[in-house]
Structure formats: structure tokens, C-alpha cells
Amino acid sequence: MSDTDAPDSSDGPAPSDADGPADWLVDLRRDLHRHPEPAWREFYTTNRIVEAIEDLEIDGLSLFVGPEALDLDARSGVPDETELAPWRERAREIGVPEDRLETLDGGRTGLVARLDRGDGPHVALRVDIDGLPVTESDADEHVPAAEGFRSENEGAMHACGHDGHATIGVGTLAAVADSDFRGTFTVCFQPAEEIIGGGRAIAESGHLEGVDELIAIHLGLDHPTGEVVAGMDGILAVRQIRAHFEGETAHAGKHPQAGRNAVQAMAAAVQNLYAIPRHVDGVTRVNAGRVEGGTASNVIPDSAVIEGEVRGETTELKEYMSDHADRVLEGAATMHDCAVDVVTTGEAPSADSDPELRTVVAEAARGTVGIDSVLDQAPLGGSEDATFLMRKVQAQGGRATFVDIGTDHPGGHHTGTFDVDEASIAIGVDLLGEVVRRLGGS
Amino acid sequence: MSDTDAPDSSDGPAPSDADGPADWLVDLRRDLHRHPEPAWREFYTTNRIVEAIEDLEIDGLSLFVGPEALDLDARSGVPDETELAPWRERAREIGVPEDRLETLDGGRTGLVARLDRGDGPHVALRVDIDGLPVTESDADEHVPAAEGFRSENEGAMHACGHDGHATIGVGTLAAVADSDFRGTFTVCFQPAEEIIGGGRAIAESGHLEGVDELIAIHLGLDHPTGEVVAGMDGILAVRQIRAHFEGETAHAGKHPQAGRNAVQAMAAAVQNLYAIPRHVDGVTRVNAGRVEGGTASNVIPDSAVIEGEVRGETTELKEYMSDHADRVLEGAATMHDCAVDVVTTGEAPSADSDPELRTVVAEAARGTVGIDSVLDQAPLGGSEDATFLMRKVQAQGGRATFVDIGTDHPGGHHTGTFDVDEASIAIGVDLLGEVVRRLGGS
Amino acid sequence: MSDTDAPDSSDGPAPSDADGPADWLVDLRRDLHRHPEPAWREFYTTNRIVEAIEDLEIDGLSLFVGPEALDLDARSGVPDETELAPWRERAREIGVPEDRLETLDGGRTGLVARLDRGDGPHVALRVDIDGLPVTESDADEHVPAAEGFRSENEGAMHACGHDGHATIGVGTLAAVADSDFRGTFTVCFQPAEEIIGGGRAIAESGHLEGVDELIAIHLGLDHPTGEVVAGMDGILAVRQIRAHFEGETAHAGKHPQAGRNAVQAMAAAVQNLYAIPRHVDGVTRVNAGRVEGGTASNVIPDSAVIEGEVRGETTELKEYMSDHADRVLEGAATMHDCAVDVVTTGEAPSADSDPELRTVVAEAARGTVGIDSVLDQAPLGGSEDATFLMRKVQAQGGRATFVDIGTDHPGGHHTGTFDVDEASIAIGVDLLGEVVRRLGGS
Amino acid sequence: MSDTDAPDSSDGPAPSDADGPADWLVDLRRDLHRHPEPAWREFYTTNRIVEAIEDLEIDGLSLFVGPEALDLDARSGVPDETELAPWRERAREIGVPEDRLETLDGGRTGLVARLDRGDGPHVALRVDIDGLPVTESDADEHVPAAEGFRSENEGAMHACGHDGHATIGVGTLAAVADSDFRGTFTVCFQPAEEIIGGGRAIAESGHLEGVDELIAIHLGLDHPTGEVVAGMDGILAVRQIRAHFEGETAHAGKHPQAGRNAVQAMAAAVQNLYAIPRHVDGVTRVNAGRVEGGTASNVIPDSAVIEGEVRGETTELKEYMSDHADRVLEGAATMHDCAVDVVTTGEAPSADSDPELRTVVAEAARGTVGIDSVLDQAPLGGSEDATFLMRKVQAQGGRATFVDIGTDHPGGHHTGTFDVDEASIAIGVDLLGEVVRRLGGS
């Protein structure tokens, strides 16, 4: 970030004006967009956010980076060294300092920022920061391609708007710091949301102890710029799995009968996973999102993998799907004399937004410039490990809501043409700054 | 290869003695074994064979390396630059000269050696030189692991004995050069056999024009050391394919119906490919040897691939399987609203060994030290693109046979514990040297 | 029906008292229960209802039996003579008169009763009368078995309570006839609901012209005795199909390749039908409820059939499922070189209950003895061709609702242990009598 | 059979002349063809054969009918009363006497005829007599349809030539009786071959004790009229199974998740049964020849059945297929939370024809009018429970062969257009009469 882009610290930060987000927020968002990093590999991202916050020179702020932000035992889906190494190397090449890399290495990315402003309620904001293994569009009509901030990490992309989420987190921190808010304000920049890997680690980190009000946010979700949903419901419970089928290899021409064909087992499983009966109690989902098996066309495959997931509108429905999936995987292995090993790589419960907190958000939204439609509730349809944080706060008597800030997105979430309307970043910062102020003592 | 290992050129080469292959042949074989390279990536292998032959300092020898050995238009399965690059780089690192790499690059590996020894018949020997994408065993009882010549290219392995084939090719060249053979003797060191990619390119290269007798060889094939099969039959016709299913991606939780699921299509295809009806006219085979699809557990997969093959005891049976496979792939795509693109990556006909040439081999075998069992015929059960060379020679009025030289192999072909008994390399060199001498004018 | 059971016509009918339905209604229900007849085979049932109504000797009543009650062109799923014959024969044997059989034969069952009571609104009630191909439980704890009115038509059963619906229809007619109702009251005794075959034929018969208010009813649906739902929503749109795969037969041992295997095609279709992606817009369903194929274990099957259905919470969702199912069936046939012929055997749209009419029902329910829980709305989850009638009336400016009258049912709908609590029949008659009275001019 | 057709007993029987079979044999064959009866239901067939033999008034003949011909404990696949009843009734209607029906009832059909002609070898002939559940063609070009002897039992057909086999059995008995044969000649008219149900029962009946030479026969098998195969090899070992999947029923719209779907389990099994890996040791077969499941389109099916088979070129290969099939069925049930019960309904080993006996047959064939091509051996490709009889005789030191008598058959075996050329019946009688005479003492 160049000096000229930095907010003038003497005047205090100015995260937005009437026409959209401040230039420095746009720059931050675009820089993050150019450097998407998948779950637990957010080396550059974490460092960039730390630098952006430090540039704000906020009084009373504490930063907890990497291991200080997480319960390391509560993480899931941490990749091994061979998967981490190239991302760490890439971050090194574009200037992330060596000691920061060391801090974050081994699946210890993310940060928590806490602003202490005297007595008053403890309000928390949760944003997520990881990218996806999606290849970004290079079409002319795709704004990041046209305006030069398309992903530089080919095959990875901020295809779910977490670049915007992180930026809103920083912007809101600036806005609250600049306000008369009384109390404690914590912003959790959570890693590894896409693999349901980091939510529980933040929830169990201790940073949520004593939190009275938690706001988790998302951009878009098929709501346009100017629309806000005060509390999403229908956040699907989810279990992500990795099923590894193991058989025996053989020459496909000379000894087909000597093999135990792991790809046949995998294919039988895929066919029948999607065919788990629908459930009358509500929404269910299943996906075999990534599969792989075998080595060469003339070798009976002795190994195959399904990386997939089941979801349910409630935790019970997720369990229903999960039990069925286990049976399907087991039966498919039996059919082809293979063994199957099923590992849960991520899991999150469903959660509900609290009506009172929804009301606070909705009222603030009605007074925010740029917002012309406020919905009290709407279904998410997807999953989110923000539910771990929401349930944590609710369990200790606090309230939580999952707020959607609409944004015009040309392509769907998780596709190569996804993009966010940067106007929604300013809206998000303004709205959340106001909500936090209202929740604070003053 | 160190000087001390090289044959003493003044005495002429001595490829074997009573106790097994000469040390330099063992060294050659083990060096090739340590550096297995898959189809069209035989940079080190080709160079190493060239050097070994040049060390022999044979009179009347011409070498045709890379593009000079091939009809480039007749190749199939040549990988793209991203797949070639790391192998080229690895070869460079272990000393293959830059100009040799340039010659061989772009899928132009392999060589042909021709020995001109005056008037007489033109006899040809065909050996293959490529490795397989199989991970070699590191168990103590696996000889290459125990004796220090296990694959240094992790994930690749000489699991079909082509290291031995190439060594026998060099050894036989040395033996024939040192004999009173009259005529022309051509040794084809063919690349890319495992993907049925190089046979036709050698067959159409021009080097087989005028060949009267062709001998193709293989080690092992479930025959023990000391057993020789004068002519394999049942060489299965084969077609190798790459089927690419293309659908549409979507968020698996929010919009499952918006996807067109390529992995579902692929799984349906796999299930039904293996279920193509058996045929009363003879042996058929089918395998989906490598499959892959999708990107992440929460994304509907828009892409999936099957690399597979069909085989038949006759070319007609292969066609039967092939037609059926095309229908299955098409139907599977239709089911899930995907498109499928099926590319034939390799194809070879069946072929028969000529009885008269079989007799020559069988008689020579009965007089060879170390051979105690001679079979006139036995079924191969697998496929081989040597059939292109056999049919080429037969079509121009010559004779061809596919000889098996038994070897005790602990693991099956194409498995991580495969190995050859080095004694069989000496047997091969002695037998083939004698066969070529008998076929030559003198 | 014996004379002593008949209502005393001088006093007018007395369809219920405080303790439950009148004996004659219980007798009627049990007699219908003993003689369940599947769709379009309701010979005995139709005749029995006609007789029960005639016994009531109601003034101003017109009966329209069989073809007079239906638009014959709007029927679907009418079975052929070989399927009708045994049911007609059975009805003959237990005393249905020859001329009645003739009237009803060929898929012309059911009746409409119209009561003309001067000026006033036209109110209609729709009940259905057909049984299911389910084998009734003979367990001691199954009341019909214990009390001697278990199905006498082995393999057929009133497993969805239509015996109770028909009885309520007759009872309500009696109650309304005995009241001060002013206007026209039409009761449609609809055949062939279970196969979605008769609803459109009643809707298009002309008997609904001028109807202002339509009430369709169902017993049970997981609501207990004493609970009433004033208007069900979530009536799933449905399409029922019969897919016939045709291949070619062959000797399974001698010529497996000569067959074109219709059972393989069918199995591939079943696997993939259930795997049609779930839809974010709402509930979808799919079932391959009856399948059959082939002739003997040693013959390649040349024929196979799926009788199945797709449903959706809206007509659009049903179309989504339907399009997908057609693709799956087509692709499965392609895979195995078979032809497939898909016939729609029944189809019904979704429909919504009108709020104003719901309110009338709810208010009447709150005043009805025996009803202790009144729900304004609840989801049906199943399908119903009553939607044809509802949409017909709504399209001409009238109002419609689908009322559920709770009943304690030990087994689920469509299972062999289903039964209705006869107390709910009295409740239904009382409630509907009151609703009709309230809707009538007076 | 009319008097005029009967052989003149004073002259002895004349089963054939130069132009084809005697009229009475043609009449017998056509009468059997008109009345095909599936396995264990051969009421009319058995009775008709008994009458034909009794009409021959042969000296020294003993008849063993029904239970006297069988080891009842060694039968398999006997249908239950509901399946037997309509066939018994039909036989009664066309004149089979009541006491004969009683004898044969309960799966006790078939007969053995023994001719005692003094000292000498014991020679046995085995023919089978059952029909198939195939619908016979009614096309003009189908001879039985054109000439008025098409099956009168709609849906059943002599589609494998057993009508001809039985006729040859009777004709050969007549021919041997009229010759100078010395020794014992036993003809086994075996029931239930098509379901592999009767062979073991005849083999264990005691009638084969002391048999020195056994000839089993078949017509056709893709060999034309005038060709004879002295000994078939490649008689596939077979196991026929009935797999019953049991799940749980539920309403497909309201409670899809409450079902345990037996049709899904069955479909998964079918898909994967056909996909059992091919075996390098020889021919394997698999078929799911008849499947059925569920009751109605809107009910989750709780029951499904596969009637299928596996075969192998050797008994070991059959076991390989059988083990794999069991795994597939088990795995498929597991997948969908169903139970599966697998019953072996028939099983027969492979068997080889003895070379010496083959030679006797081949030599006799070369001297028989009408035979112009004699093959020593040819593969059957199908299965036959004659192997039980062959192995029984071979085990006691005797010899056995399975002879094919070529016949021009327009349609394939087990198809609706199959028919035999009646000229081959005369050829069969002449050949077998001569073989038996040569084997007899004289």
C-alpha cells in the first residue's frame, strides 16, 4: 500500500464517503483479490490485513496474529507440507517477511483485532478471508480482468467475496475506532471458511469469551446492491468428508480378475450418494465435489478418492445424510472387495439468527445511505462455519446474527465470473459501523 | 557409465558369460531402472542408450535418434509442454546435454540403430524403453530397493521390464556386431509403448522397409527364468481413450440444480463401461484406469475425465467393445446434461506370430544355455503396439514373431513389486544373438 | 346394508352423535374397507355409495353415476380389459347388478351427487374412493384384522383412508340435506385419485361450473384425531410415468453380445433418477415405485419397465424434475442400445388453499365437538389431483381449500398397517356439515 | 395320437425312412411343441411320452414315471402350488388322467425307460423335455405358426428344441428295441433342464448305477442340419440364484426418508453384477435375467428380486463369479439399508466329453445318411445339467459324451422364432440307434 493511499492518520480514518468506499479500501480489496489463497494458506492475506490495520494507528487496539487467534486443536482440514510449501514460497517472493511466514506456517493463518474502549458491551464482528480453488475468468466483461486485478495465483480465486469481507472488517474497525463507541469491539478475520476448517478454531480461541453480540457477515448471496438481510436463516449444517477407497492393482489386460478396482467402488458410491432419499423435514444436499482414482489406462486402479459433503437444514438432517453416506461408501467398497476409509475433514452445525439482534441491524440498515431494501430474514441455502461462533456466543447468553449485505454479482458464488460491486463495501462499512455504535454503551 | 564398466573395445564386446550378463549390461539395466521415464518423456533413457551404443564402437553402425527414428505424424498420446517440462528439466539436471534434449523434446524420443554387414537378409529387433506411472515398492524384499537402484523418479517405475528390454537390445547389437552375421540388422528402441503411442511411429518411419524378419521381445509375462515362448499369440487389439465430460459448475449448497454434474456422468459411465456384455467370440477387456473430476467438495463439478481402454482378442472384438464404450459415454453424458468428448489416445491391432519364424526361434532356444523350457506358443493376454511393426513387415511379405523370454518376477507386471531376474537378460542376449545369426546370410 | 342399520328416513338421517359416527356410517366405512378396489376398478365401491345415498331418500337430489360424472376424454391411467376383468367379475360375484357393471365398465367409475335447495351459493365437496395395491396387515393389533373387516381383496387395501373419505361424503350429504342449507351442494365421489387419474375428469365434467366454494378433504396425514387443518399447502405437483425399455433378447450363455439388455438400461435409469440434483427453490421428489424386466435367468432381457413419478413443490419444480427424468431415461437407453418409450400416466399441478375459505373452515372447526386443535395451514408433502378441481373453481372466480381432518393412524399412509380412527369420521361429517351450512344462503 | 399314425406293432416300429422321420414322430414332436410346459410343470409332456412309448408295445421295457425316475431330494427350483396349479389344470382340461396328474404333481415330472436285452453293456441316453417362458412368434415365416402347431400355452414355448429331444428319445428307443442290441438301454426323459433343476435328481435316482456309456444330446446350437458334433466341450458351469432384497415401504411424497428402497438396492446390484471383472483363465458370464420390485409409483418399494445366473468355463471360474456376485448383492443391500437373501436355485458343474466315446459317435456319424459334416469337438458356450449325469457315470468308471445334432434353426435358442428342422430328428434317431447298437454286445 503506497503512502498516498493511506488514510491520513491525523484526521482519523475515513473508510467511506457518499460515493463509495475510500480509495484505500478499494486498493486493499483489489490487492487481496489479486492474491487469493485457499484455506490455511492465507500467508499474504493475513500479513496484508495486519499491515492495513497497523497503518490505521488506532489507539487501544490489540492484534492477535496466527496461533494467538486460534485454538490450534480445533482446526480441521489443515493441508500437509507439500500443499503449503508452494503458497508459502509465493508469499515470500512477493515480500511477506520471514518471521511472519514462520508465525503463520503449518495452518496457523488469520488474526483477531480487539479494540478496548472502556466499559460497555463486548461486540464482535466475524469476517472470513480465504479464497477458492476456482480459475478466474479472463473475459473482457469480467471487471477484475478488465481493470487489472484478476487473480495472479492461477487456479485460485476470490470467488466468494472474502476479499470484500476482509476489507469490510478493516473498514469497520476504522469506523468504530473513529466513533464514540464505548465497550470492546473484536474483529475476527477467520481463515479456512471454505473448507469449514477455521470457524471452530476461532470459536474456541477464547476471543469470544464475554462477547454479548456477534455479527457475522456475507456479501451477495443473490441479493443485489442496496439490499440487506438482517439475519439469514437456513444456514445448512454440513459435514465434509474424504473417502479413500483402497483395492489392489493388476494388469488390466493380463489379469483383470486379480485387481480389486477402487474406481469401480468409487463410481458406485458416487451414483448412490446423490441418490440418498430426500427428507420431508427439510433441505438436504450432497455432493461428490472432487474425485480421483487410478494411474494409467491399462492398470486396474487400486486407489480412489471422493472429497464430498452432505448438508442439512438442521443438524439432524445433516446427520441423516451423513449416516446414509457412510452406508453407501461402505456398501460400495464391499461390492468391489475394497476397503474404504472415511475421514471427516470439516463439520459445522446449523444456527439461527436472534430476532432482537436482527431488529437492531434492520433498523440501522433503514437509516443507512445506499440501502433501499431491508429484509428481516432470508434463507442462506449454503453452509458457514460462522455457526460455531454464533452457537458459542448464544450458549453463553449472548446474541448472534448472520447479516447479508447485498451486492450485484454477475456470476454465481464459486464460479469464475463472480465479482462484487465495490459500492457494497462502503455500504457494509457504514452499516456495521452504525450497528456497532448502537450496540455499544455511549 | 564409468570407464571401468565399459567393454574392452579391442576385444570386442562381451555381453554375457556363463554366469549371467556382463557387468556393463547389469550396470546399464540398473541405471535405466533408476531413471524410469513415462511415454514420450524418455530423455535420459534415449541419451543413455545412445551413449551405451557409442561406447561399443561398432563398425558399420548408423544411429537414428529421436525425429530420425520416427514418423512424427504417426505418433499418438504426445503430452503437452506442461507435462514434458519437469521430465526434461530432471534430465537436464542429471547431465543430459542440451542439444540432445532439444532433439528429443516435444515427444520425439527413442532411436533406431542399424548395422550394415554386407549382403544378406534384413533382420530387425524391436524393444521398448518407456516406464510407467507406478510407485515402486520400498520394501526390503524388493531387490531394486535392497540393492540401491530403486526408481529415483518417485511415482514412476520400470514396472514392465522395459529397462531389461532396452538392455537386451544393446546387448544383442553388441553380440551380432561381434559375430559373422551377414546382412542388415536393425534394432528399434521404441518409445511410448505403454500408451500405445510409439509403435505406429516406428512402423511408419521407413526403417522397416525391406525388413525380412522381425523379432519383438518381452520379458516375463508369467513365464519363469529359463522358459522361452517362441511366438506369443493372443496379443489383444486395443484402443485407449480419453473421455472428457463437460458440465457446468454451481454452488453445491445454494444452487445444486444449476450445475450440470460431470462427475455424476463420469460415474455412470464407469459403472456401465465395465458392464459391456461379454462376447462369445473371445476375450474382451475394459478398464477405466484413471479418472478425475471436480475441484472442491462444495462445488458441483463441471469437468471429469476417464482415461481408459478396451481390448479384444481380435480387432473385431476390440471394435465391438469400442462401439459399446462410445454408446455408454454418450448415454452417460446425456443423463446428466453434459457434453462428452472422446479422444482415441492410442490404438493397436491384434497380430499373429509366423510359424516358420517361431520354429527358428524355438530351435535356437533349445540350444541356448540357461533355457530349459521352450514353448512354441502361449497367449499374451495383453496388448502391444509391436503389432504395428509385425503387420508392417508381414504386409510386405516378411515374417514376424513376438518372443517371450521368461523371467522370475516377484510382483505382477504394472505393480510396484515387479522386478526382473537379471539372469534372463543374458539369456535374452544369447538367444537373440543366435537367432539373428541363424537368420543372417553367412 | 341391513334395514336396521339404515337411517330412519322419517326422522331424517342422523350421521353422527356425541360418541362417534352413526352405526350406519361405521357399517358403510367397514364395508368399503372390506372391498378395496384400485383406480378405475371401483365397481363395488361406486355401487355401494349409490345404494347408501338412495337409502337416504333425500329430496332434491340428483345422482350422476359413472360416465355422467366424468369427462371421459380427461381421464388418465385407465387399465385395459385384462386388468379390469377380474375386478368386474369379483363385483358381479358379490352382487353388483349387471346394468350397473355395464355403466361403470371401461374406466367409468365414480359418481356425483347434487342437492338442489333453491337459490344460494353453489358449494362442492370432493372425496375420493379408490384403494391401493397394498397387502393389508393381518396382525392382531391391526383393528380391521381384529374386528373382521380386513380387505377381502388380497393384495388391495384402503391404505389411504378413502373408505373414510367416501363415508364422510355420504354422511355430509345426509347432514346438509337435513339442514336449512340454501343453495346447491354437490358431492364428487372421485375415482382413481391414487394414480392421479380421475381428478381432471371430474374437474372437466361440467359439474363444477358455477361452483363458488370447493372443499376437498383428506383424513390423517400425520395429524391426530381432534386436529384439523383448515387449508393444506405444499400440495406437490406430480407427474407419473411408465417408461418401457425395449432391447433384444439372446441366450445369456451362448450369445451375451447379441442381446440389447433392457434390464441394464432400466437399472442405470433407476440409479440416476434418484440422483437428480435437489433444487434450491423447494421440495422435489422422485420414485421408481414399480419395476420389472426380463423373463428367465438365462435369457438376456429385452424388455423392462419403470413405473415412477416425479413431484415438485410447484408446477415448475415438477417440470424441472420431469425434464431431468426424461434425460436420464433417454441416456440410460442409449447406453445399452435400447429404445425407451415414456408415457405420462398421470399428472397434476400444485394448488393453494384460499385464505378466506380457510378462515370459514377454521372458525367452524373451533366450534365443533371433538376438535381440540385447529391449524390454519400445514404442508401436505404429497400430491393430490384435487388440485385440478381447486384450480378449476379458482379460475372461474371461486374459492377452494384442501382440509385435513386428523385421525390417529397407527401405520403410515400407503402401508399395510394404516387404519383410521372412526371417531374422526363423525368429526368430519359434523365439521363439513357446519361449513357447508355457513357457506350456504339461509 | 391317432391309430393311423401309430407304428404297426407287428412289423416293429419304423422311426425313420430315407426322407425324414416317420409321420408318428413328426406328430409326436408337433404335439409336444403345441404344449410346451416349463420346468417341473411337464404334466402333459410326461404323459404324452408315456403314451407314445406304451403304443410301441416293446418287449422287456420298464417305465419309471415321475417320483420313480427321480431322487426327490436332489431336485431344485420346484415351484410352489400357485405356480403349478394353472399348469396342472390346463393338463387336466386337455385330457391327462387324474391319477397321472397326482403322480406327477408337486414337481415330480419326467420318466425313465429301461430296455433289458440280456447281458451286455449298459448304455444310457439322456434327453430333456421342458419348455421355456418365451412367447412364440406368430409371424407367417415361423413354421409352427404357418403349419398350425404354434404353442397353445401363450407365453410358453419350446424355444430350445426339447420337443425334438424328447421325440428323438422315443424314436431311438423304438430303433434300439427293433435292433439286435444286447445289454441294457436306459432313456432318461429329464424334466427341468432350463432351470438346472432336474439333472441332479436324475443323476442321483439310481437309474445310472452300472451305466457304462452315457450319451446326452442337443439339437442345433448353431450347427446346421447334416452336421454332428461328437462331443461338445466348453459346457459352462453355472449357478442360478434368486436374490430377494427387503427394505421398508413408505409414502414416496410424504416420507421418502422413511423407506428403505429395495429397488435402489436391486438396481445398484444389477449395474455392478454385469461389471464383475473378466477373468484371464477363460469364459465367464453373468445375467440378471428377470427382475421385479415395488408395487406402485407412489410407494417406496420395500421388496425387489433378481433372478440371475453366473457361469464359468470351469467350475472354478463359476465360483469366482459366484463369490463376486455375492459380494455385489451384499454391498448393494448395505448401501440402501436393506437386507438381501440369496438362494441358489440351480447349480451345475462343467464336464468334458470322453475322447473314446466321441470316437464311437464320430465313426457312426460318418456312416449315417444325411450327415455330411462330423466335428470331433466344438464349444457349447452354454450350460447344461446333463453334466451331473456325465460326472456320475464318469465317476463310476464309465464314459460320457454330449452330442450335438445340427439343425437349421431360423431364430436363436431361447428366442420366439426358434424352430428345428424336422429332418434332423430322423438323423438323430438313426445316428443314436447306430451308436447304441455299436456300444452294445451282440
Tab-separated table of C-alpha atoms in Angstrom, chain B residues 128-277:
chain	number	residue	atom	x	y	z
B	128	ASP	CA	10.592	-50.713	-25.964
B	129	ILE	CA	12.058	-48.287	-23.470
B	130	ASP	CA	9.410	-46.356	-21.521
B	131	GLY	CA	8.452	-46.590	-17.853
B	132	LEU	CA	5.099	-46.423	-16.078
B	133	PRO	CA	3.355	-44.062	-13.625
B	134	VAL	CA	3.612	-46.633	-10.817
B	135	THR	CA	5.201	-46.020	-7.433
B	136	GLU	CA	7.997	-48.508	-6.820
B	137	SER	CA	7.967	-50.605	-3.666
B	138	ASP	CA	10.462	-49.672	-0.998
B	139	ALA	CA	10.134	-52.977	0.844
B	140	ASP	CA	13.302	-54.727	1.896
B	141	GLU	CA	12.450	-57.788	-0.127
B	142	HIS	CA	12.176	-55.719	-3.309
B	143	VAL	CA	15.628	-56.174	-4.886
B	144	PRO	CA	15.931	-52.718	-6.504
B	145	ALA	CA	15.202	-51.167	-3.084
B	146	ALA	CA	17.565	-53.504	-1.244
B	147	GLU	CA	20.387	-53.101	-3.755
B	148	GLY	CA	20.087	-49.391	-4.266
B	149	PHE	CA	18.680	-48.972	-7.748
B	150	ARG	CA	15.075	-48.202	-6.899
B	151	SER	CA	13.451	-45.502	-9.045
B	152	GLU	CA	14.731	-42.024	-8.329
B	153	ASN	CA	11.708	-40.581	-10.095
B	154	GLU	CA	9.139	-41.031	-7.364
B	155	GLY	CA	5.808	-42.111	-8.829
B	156	ALA	CA	7.406	-43.526	-11.964
B	157	MET	CA	8.810	-47.050	-12.326
B	158	HIS	CA	10.070	-49.604	-14.780
B	159	ALA	CA	7.254	-51.917	-13.730
B	160	CYS	CA	7.068	-53.764	-17.027
B	161	GLY	CA	10.722	-54.625	-17.601
B	162	HIS	CA	11.455	-52.179	-20.418
B	163	ASP	CA	14.769	-51.404	-18.685
B	164	GLY	CA	15.645	-55.047	-19.365
B	165	HIS	CA	14.265	-54.893	-22.922
B	166	ALA	CA	16.439	-51.900	-23.776
B	167	THR	CA	19.453	-53.595	-22.226
B	168	ILE	CA	18.837	-56.775	-24.237
B	169	GLY	CA	18.576	-54.580	-27.348
B	170	VAL	CA	22.006	-53.060	-26.712
B	171	GLY	CA	23.487	-56.435	-25.714
B	172	THR	CA	22.166	-58.182	-28.825
B	173	LEU	CA	23.527	-55.397	-31.002
B	174	ALA	CA	26.937	-55.979	-29.413
B	175	ALA	CA	26.649	-59.743	-29.858
B	176	VAL	CA	25.606	-59.558	-33.508
B	177	ALA	CA	28.283	-56.975	-34.247
B	178	ASP	CA	30.831	-59.403	-32.824
B	179	SER	CA	29.533	-62.354	-34.914
B	180	ASP	CA	29.866	-63.441	-38.531
B	181	PHE	CA	26.335	-62.204	-39.317
B	182	ARG	CA	25.880	-61.153	-42.944
B	183	GLY	CA	23.106	-58.760	-43.894
B	184	THR	CA	21.448	-55.811	-42.199
B	185	PHE	CA	20.452	-55.775	-38.553
B	186	THR	CA	18.203	-53.035	-37.244
B	187	VAL	CA	17.360	-52.509	-33.587
B	188	CYS	CA	14.364	-50.280	-32.864
B	189	PHE	CA	14.387	-48.749	-29.364
B	190	GLN	CA	10.737	-47.729	-29.345
B	191	PRO	CA	9.324	-45.061	-27.044
B	192	ALA	CA	5.806	-44.823	-25.618
B	193	GLU	CA	4.716	-48.446	-25.763
B	194	GLU	CA	2.730	-48.260	-22.543
B	195	ILE	CA	0.346	-45.741	-24.049
B	196	ILE	CA	0.310	-47.488	-27.434
B	197	GLY	CA	1.827	-44.312	-28.714
B	198	GLY	CA	5.115	-45.123	-30.435
B	199	GLY	CA	4.618	-48.407	-32.323
B	200	ARG	CA	2.965	-46.931	-35.366
B	201	ALA	CA	5.517	-44.102	-35.479
B	202	ILE	CA	8.358	-46.629	-35.684
B	203	ALA	CA	6.420	-48.867	-38.096
B	204	GLU	CA	5.878	-45.941	-40.484
B	205	SER	CA	9.343	-44.412	-40.061
B	206	GLY	CA	10.803	-46.135	-43.105
B	207	HIS	CA	13.301	-48.142	-41.061
B	208	LEU	CA	11.269	-51.317	-41.582
B	209	GLU	CA	11.304	-51.080	-45.386
B	210	GLY	CA	12.838	-54.232	-46.718
B	211	VAL	CA	12.896	-55.982	-43.358
B	212	ASP	CA	12.554	-59.744	-43.901
B	213	GLU	CA	12.369	-60.923	-40.317
B	214	LEU	CA	11.139	-59.027	-37.286
B	215	ILE	CA	11.522	-60.131	-33.699
B	216	ALA	CA	9.763	-58.230	-30.950
B	217	ILE	CA	10.508	-59.289	-27.396
B	218	HIS	CA	9.180	-59.122	-23.876
B	219	LEU	CA	10.457	-60.336	-20.531
B	220	GLY	CA	8.419	-62.299	-18.062
B	221	LEU	CA	4.694	-62.367	-18.756
B	222	ASP	CA	4.303	-65.016	-16.044
B	223	HIS	CA	6.912	-67.326	-17.600
B	224	PRO	CA	9.862	-68.129	-15.305
B	225	THR	CA	13.551	-67.696	-15.948
B	226	GLY	CA	14.676	-70.472	-18.266
B	227	GLU	CA	11.446	-70.646	-20.227
B	228	VAL	CA	11.041	-69.120	-23.665
B	229	VAL	CA	7.935	-68.740	-25.812
B	230	ALA	CA	8.889	-68.689	-29.494
B	231	GLY	CA	5.768	-66.795	-30.548
B	232	MET	CA	3.080	-65.243	-28.412
B	233	ASP	CA	-0.425	-65.291	-29.723
B	234	GLY	CA	-3.482	-63.648	-28.255
B	235	ILE	CA	-1.989	-60.191	-28.492
B	236	LEU	CA	-5.096	-58.179	-27.780
B	237	ALA	CA	-6.140	-55.392	-30.071
B	238	VAL	CA	-6.562	-52.257	-28.019
B	239	ARG	CA	-7.999	-48.763	-28.093
B	240	GLN	CA	-7.076	-46.288	-25.414
B	241	ILE	CA	-9.312	-43.307	-24.914
B	242	ARG	CA	-9.596	-40.092	-23.021
B	243	ALA	CA	-13.191	-39.091	-22.397
B	244	HIS	CA	-13.751	-35.591	-21.135
B	245	PHE	CA	-17.134	-34.770	-19.679
B	246	GLU	CA	-18.051	-31.114	-19.519
B	247	GLY	CA	-20.928	-29.763	-17.500
B	248	GLU	CA	-21.489	-26.616	-15.526
B	249	THR	CA	-20.329	-25.591	-12.111
B	250	ALA	CA	-22.521	-24.269	-9.308
B	251	HIS	CA	-22.548	-23.834	-5.564
B	252	ALA	CA	-23.425	-27.256	-4.177
B	253	GLY	CA	-25.364	-25.853	-1.242
B	254	LYS	CA	-27.104	-22.843	-2.720
B	255	HIS	CA	-27.804	-23.902	-6.306
B	256	PRO	CA	-27.339	-27.634	-6.805
B	257	GLN	CA	-29.859	-27.588	-9.643
B	258	ALA	CA	-27.858	-25.002	-11.566
B	259	GLY	CA	-24.965	-27.360	-12.091
B	260	ARG	CA	-24.583	-29.972	-14.756
B	261	ASN	CA	-22.615	-32.573	-12.883
B	262	ALA	CA	-19.733	-34.024	-14.871
B	263	VAL	CA	-18.697	-36.379	-12.060
B	264	GLN	CA	-22.135	-37.954	-11.994
B	265	ALA	CA	-21.867	-38.509	-15.741
B	266	MET	CA	-18.410	-39.989	-15.329
B	267	ALA	CA	-19.504	-42.336	-12.547
B	268	ALA	CA	-22.475	-43.559	-14.568
B	269	ALA	CA	-20.111	-44.200	-17.460
B	270	VAL	CA	-17.625	-46.138	-15.329
B	271	GLN	CA	-20.359	-48.339	-13.904
B	272	ASN	CA	-21.664	-49.199	-17.338
B	273	LEU	CA	-18.329	-49.473	-19.174
B	274	TYR	CA	-17.310	-52.421	-17.042
B	275	ALA	CA	-20.737	-53.907	-17.725
B	276	ILE	CA	-20.404	-54.100	-21.513
B	277	PRO	CA	-21.651	-57.617	-22.332
